[in-house]
Tab-separated table of C-alpha atoms in Angstrom:
chain	number	residue	atom	x	y	z
A	4	ASN	CA	-0.156	0.130	-0.290
A	5	ALA	CA	0.774	3.727	-0.924
A	6	GLY	CA	1.904	5.197	2.320
A	7	VAL	CA	4.667	6.969	4.810
A	8	THR	CA	6.399	3.666	6.386
A	9	GLN	CA	8.158	4.611	9.664
A	10	THR	CA	10.136	2.462	11.609
A	11	PRO	CA	10.955	1.230	14.160
A	12	LYS	CA	6.775	1.000	16.111
A	13	PHE	CA	7.942	1.350	19.500
A	14	GLN	CA	11.747	2.337	21.127
A	15	VAL	CA	13.148	2.359	24.363
A	16	LEU	CA	15.697	4.192	25.121
A	17	LYS	CA	18.587	4.832	28.157
A	18	THR	CA	19.417	8.521	28.828
A	19	GLY	CA	22.400	9.573	26.334
A	20	GLN	CA	22.066	6.785	23.958
A	21	SER	CA	21.393	7.960	20.176
A	22	MET	CA	19.239	6.104	17.829
A	23	THR	CA	17.619	7.044	14.343
A	24	LEU	CA	14.225	7.022	13.095
A	25	GLN	CA	13.881	6.210	10.019
A	26	CYS	CA	11.219	8.018	7.618
A	27	ALA	CA	10.271	6.872	3.876
A	28	GLN	CA	6.910	7.092	1.625
A	29	ASP	CA	6.473	6.028	-1.590
A	30	MET	CA	4.409	8.681	-3.273
A	31	ASN	CA	6.781	10.680	-4.832
A	32	HIS	CA	6.929	13.804	-2.622
A	33	ASN	CA	8.705	16.235	-2.611
A	34	SER	CA	8.060	18.050	0.917
A	35	MET	CA	9.075	15.472	4.115
A	36	TYR	CA	8.252	16.505	7.394
A	37	TRP	CA	9.169	15.165	11.833
A	38	TYR	CA	6.992	15.939	13.993
A	39	ARG	CA	6.532	14.683	17.809
A	40	GLN	CA	3.288	14.368	19.704
A	41	ASP	CA	2.563	15.660	23.262
A	42	PRO	CA	-0.803	14.975	25.530
A	43	GLY	CA	-1.967	18.407	25.871
A	44	MET	CA	0.342	19.661	22.919
A	45	GLY	CA	-0.780	18.794	19.698
A	46	LEU	CA	1.930	18.078	16.603
A	47	ARG	CA	4.763	20.357	16.793
A	48	LEU	CA	7.114	20.387	13.835
A	49	ILE	CA	11.089	19.532	14.602
A	50	TYR	CA	12.690	19.578	10.917
A	51	TYR	CA	11.631	19.469	7.652
A	52	SER	CA	13.142	19.001	4.240
A	53	ALA	CA	10.977	21.149	1.289
A	54	SER	CA	13.019	18.908	-1.049
A	55	GLU	CA	15.690	16.738	-1.570
A	56	GLY	CA	18.714	18.082	-0.464
A	57	THR	CA	16.841	20.654	1.950
A	58	THR	CA	15.933	20.090	5.770
A	59	ASP	CA	15.151	22.965	7.584
A	60	LYS	CA	14.225	23.609	11.439
A	61	GLY	CA	10.927	23.908	12.320
A	62	GLU	CA	9.486	24.804	16.213
A	63	VAL	CA	11.384	22.616	18.704
A	64	PRO	CA	14.537	20.885	16.273
A	65	ASN	CA	16.980	21.099	19.678
A	66	GLY	CA	18.575	18.077	20.424
A	67	TYR	CA	17.627	16.141	16.866
A	68	ASN	CA	19.365	15.998	13.849
A	69	VAL	CA	17.739	15.086	9.961
A	70	SER	CA	19.062	13.300	7.021
A	71	ARG	CA	17.508	13.547	3.638
A	72	LEU	CA	19.184	10.887	2.282
A	73	ASN	CA	16.938	10.703	-1.114
A	74	LYS	CA	13.877	11.851	-2.534
A	75	ARG	CA	12.257	8.974	-0.417
A	76	GLU	CA	13.603	9.182	3.140
A	77	PHE	CA	13.917	11.353	5.200
A	78	SER	CA	15.704	10.531	8.855
A	79	LEU	CA	15.449	11.830	12.258
A	80	ARG	CA	18.699	11.332	14.886
A	81	LEU	CA	18.842	11.847	18.544
A	82	GLU	CA	22.141	12.097	19.422
A	83	SER	CA	22.521	11.930	23.303
A	84	ALA	CA	18.598	11.128	24.311
A	85	ALA	CA	16.964	12.734	27.241
A	86	PRO	CA	14.287	12.004	29.022
A	87	SER	CA	12.259	15.128	27.340
A	88	GLN	CA	12.274	13.083	24.119
A	89	THR	CA	9.687	11.050	25.322
A	90	SER	CA	7.394	11.468	22.903
A	91	VAL	CA	5.664	10.169	19.522
A	92	TYR	CA	6.952	10.704	16.881
A	93	PHE	CA	5.471	11.327	13.285
A	94	CYS	CA	7.175	11.152	9.630
A	95	ALA	CA	4.973	12.960	7.158
A	96	SER	CA	5.632	13.890	3.234
A	97	ARG	CA	3.334	16.140	0.763
A	98	GLY	CA	3.233	16.408	-2.819
A	99	LEU	CA	3.179	19.571	-5.167
A	100	GLY	CA	0.191	20.929	-6.148
A	101	GLY	CA	-2.033	20.044	-2.548
A	102	LEU	CA	-0.604	22.489	-0.348
A	103	GLY	CA	-1.899	22.004	3.067
A	104	TYR	CA	-4.509	18.884	1.766
A	105	GLY	CA	-1.810	16.787	-0.209
A	106	TYR	CA	-0.067	16.016	3.620
A	107	THR	CA	-0.153	11.905	4.935
A	108	PHE	CA	1.049	10.951	8.010
A	109	GLY	CA	2.411	7.838	8.673
A	110	SER	CA	1.742	4.865	12.364
A	111	GLY	CA	4.127	6.705	14.388
A	112	THR	CA	7.677	6.165	16.803
A	113	ARG	CA	6.505	6.275	20.601
A	114	LEU	CA	9.965	6.666	22.156
A	115	THR	CA	10.333	5.822	25.664
A	116	VAL	CA	13.882	8.034	27.043
A	117	VAL	CA	14.803	6.117	30.620
B	28	GLN	CA	3.229	31.489	20.782
B	29	GLN	CA	1.041	30.009	20.166
B	30	GLN	CA	-0.333	30.352	15.897
B	31	VAL	CA	-3.366	28.550	16.466
B	32	LYS	CA	-5.694	28.264	19.559
B	33	GLN	CA	-8.045	25.527	19.357
B	34	SER	CA	-11.693	24.356	21.915
B	35	PRO	CA	-12.481	22.411	24.248
B	36	GLN	CA	-9.820	20.538	25.006
B	37	SER	CA	-12.150	16.927	25.256
B	38	LEU	CA	-16.072	17.244	24.482
B	39	ILE	CA	-18.403	14.373	25.366
B	40	VAL	CA	-21.509	14.077	23.106
B	41	GLN	CA	-24.678	11.690	22.735
B	42	LYS	CA	-25.338	9.575	19.718
B	43	GLY	CA	-26.902	12.127	17.567
B	44	GLY	CA	-25.603	15.118	19.097
B	45	ILE	CA	-23.473	18.275	16.977
B	46	PRO	CA	-19.765	18.864	18.606
B	47	ILE	CA	-17.959	21.979	17.139
B	48	ILE	CA	-14.384	22.187	17.962
B	49	ASN	CA	-12.795	25.815	17.929
B	50	CYS	CA	-9.784	27.201	16.562
B	51	ALA	CA	-8.651	30.792	15.737
B	52	TYR	CA	-5.342	31.912	14.700
B	53	GLU	CA	-2.796	34.842	14.194
B	54	ASN	CA	-1.420	34.578	11.497
B	55	THR	CA	-2.755	36.671	8.998
B	56	ALA	CA	-0.651	34.637	6.098
B	57	PHE	CA	-2.346	31.731	6.620
B	58	ASP	CA	-4.104	30.873	3.840
B	59	TYR	CA	-5.654	27.059	4.161
B	60	PHE	CA	-6.917	25.495	7.394
B	61	PRO	CA	-7.368	21.272	7.388
B	62	TRP	CA	-8.609	19.484	10.162
B	63	TYR	CA	-7.745	16.341	10.645
B	64	GLN	CA	-8.058	13.143	12.296
B	65	GLN	CA	-6.782	10.829	14.646
B	66	PHE	CA	-7.716	7.453	16.175
B	67	PRO	CA	-5.373	5.097	19.208
B	68	GLY	CA	-2.605	4.083	17.504
B	69	LYS	CA	-2.836	5.843	14.222
B	70	GLY	CA	-1.217	8.942	12.653
B	71	PRO	CA	-3.706	11.805	11.495
B	72	ALA	CA	-5.642	11.747	8.915
B	73	LEU	CA	-6.795	14.242	6.422
B	74	LEU	CA	-10.298	15.254	7.440
B	75	ILE	CA	-11.664	18.478	5.443
B	76	ALA	CA	-9.947	21.502	5.050
B	77	ILE	CA	-11.200	25.207	3.687
B	78	ARG	CA	-9.385	28.048	2.570
B	79	PRO	CA	-10.008	31.651	3.642
B	80	ASP	CA	-11.466	32.467	0.569
B	81	VAL	CA	-15.222	31.051	1.187
B	82	SER	CA	-16.979	30.527	4.386
B	83	GLU	CA	-18.370	27.164	4.706
B	84	LYS	CA	-16.845	24.001	3.475
B	85	LYS	CA	-19.309	20.327	3.305
B	86	GLU	CA	-18.087	16.805	3.534
B	87	GLY	CA	-20.784	14.408	4.509
B	88	ARG	CA	-21.248	14.755	8.645
B	89	PHE	CA	-18.303	17.283	8.746
B	90	THR	CA	-19.112	20.958	7.800
B	91	ILE	CA	-16.037	24.263	8.344
B	92	SER	CA	-16.957	27.313	8.807
B	93	PHE	CA	-14.604	30.225	8.871
B	94	ASN	CA	-14.697	33.350	9.787
B	95	LYS	CA	-11.517	35.698	8.021
B	96	SER	CA	-12.791	38.591	9.621
B	97	ALA	CA	-12.265	37.139	12.635
B	98	LYS	CA	-9.441	35.218	12.170
B	99	GLN	CA	-11.691	31.856	13.650
B	100	PHE	CA	-12.824	28.926	12.254
B	101	SER	CA	-13.990	25.811	13.040
B	102	LEU	CA	-15.935	22.033	12.709
B	103	HIS	CA	-19.574	20.749	13.169
B	104	ILE	CA	-20.037	17.176	12.746
B	105	MET	CA	-23.325	16.565	12.072
B	106	ASP	CA	-25.747	13.227	13.572
B	107	SER	CA	-21.911	12.520	15.346
B	108	GLN	CA	-21.700	8.575	15.549
B	109	PRO	CA	-19.312	6.535	18.227
B	110	GLY	CA	-17.524	5.787	15.231
B	111	ASP	CA	-16.570	9.518	15.298
B	112	SER	CA	-14.818	9.177	18.499
B	113	ALA	CA	-11.259	10.648	18.193
B	114	THR	CA	-8.889	13.256	18.094
B	115	TYR	CA	-9.888	15.958	16.097
B	116	PHE	CA	-6.773	18.796	14.893
B	117	CYS	CA	-7.211	21.752	13.709
B	118	ALA	CA	-4.357	22.171	11.135
B	119	ALA	CA	-3.338	26.184	9.796
B	120	THR	CA	-0.562	26.475	6.755
B	121	GLY	CA	0.468	28.955	4.341
B	122	GLY	CA	3.562	30.069	2.452
B	123	SER	CA	5.964	28.357	1.043
B	124	ASN	CA	6.854	25.363	2.292
B	125	TYR	CA	3.351	24.895	3.509
B	126	LYS	CA	4.292	23.888	7.215
B	127	LEU	CA	1.082	22.321	8.909
B	128	THR	CA	1.006	24.609	12.761
B	129	PHE	CA	-1.400	22.311	14.929
B	130	GLY	CA	-4.066	23.024	17.428
B	131	LYS	CA	-3.201	20.728	20.630
B	132	GLY	CA	-6.807	18.733	20.237
B	133	THR	CA	-9.966	18.558	21.475
B	134	LEU	CA	-10.432	14.631	22.292
B	135	LEU	CA	-14.504	13.494	20.931
B	136	THR	CA	-16.302	11.317	23.032
B	137	VAL	CA	-19.260	9.742	21.639
B	138	ASN	CA	-21.378	8.239	23.286
B	139	PRO	CA	-23.998	4.690	21.908
C-alpha cells in the first residue's frame, strides 16, 4: 500500500543513548516533515525538508538532527537522548500542488527515554 | 507563541448530537486550514479543509465554518456517531514550504 512507513514502531532508550528514526514514502512526494506529539501539546514540527537536498529547522529542533537521504527517505536522529524527548514521533510527506491538503502521515514511533 | 488556539480540550456528546470544535489563528499569512482526525495508535488523517475565500465547506457529516475577519474557524459534526470518537486537530498553513501549524487537539467522545 502506498504511504509513509516509519520504523521502529516502539523504542525504549536509556538517557544518553543515540538512535535514528527512519521514514520512507513511496508517493514521489517532494516535501517531508518530522513532528512530535505530546499530550495536550498537539503536533509540533521538529525539522522539515522542502525538497531533496534541503533541510530546515521547525519549532522544536533542539536535540535532533535530520538527513534527507534521497527523495524517498528522511531520517531523524537523536544523538544523546533525554527524558524530555519521550514522545510519539510522526513523519509526513506532501506532494506538489496540494498545499496542506496533500499531507500523508505515517503511523508513528513511540519513543520512551528512561 | 501559539499560532493556532483550539478549544475545547475535550468534548462528550450523545449519539446524534452536533459537537463543535473551535480554532483561532493569529498569522494572517495562513491561507489553508485543514482538520485532521486521529484514532488511538494511528497517525493523523486529513478530514476536511477550507480556504479563506469561502465561509463554509461541507463534506458528508463534517462542516467547516470560517470567519476571516475574526480569524476563527470551526468544525461541526452532524449526527455524530460513536465511530467519530477520536482526537481532532485543526491546523493552518501558508507560504512556500506549507508547514502545518497544529492546534493542541480536542478529544471527542460520542456516547451510544
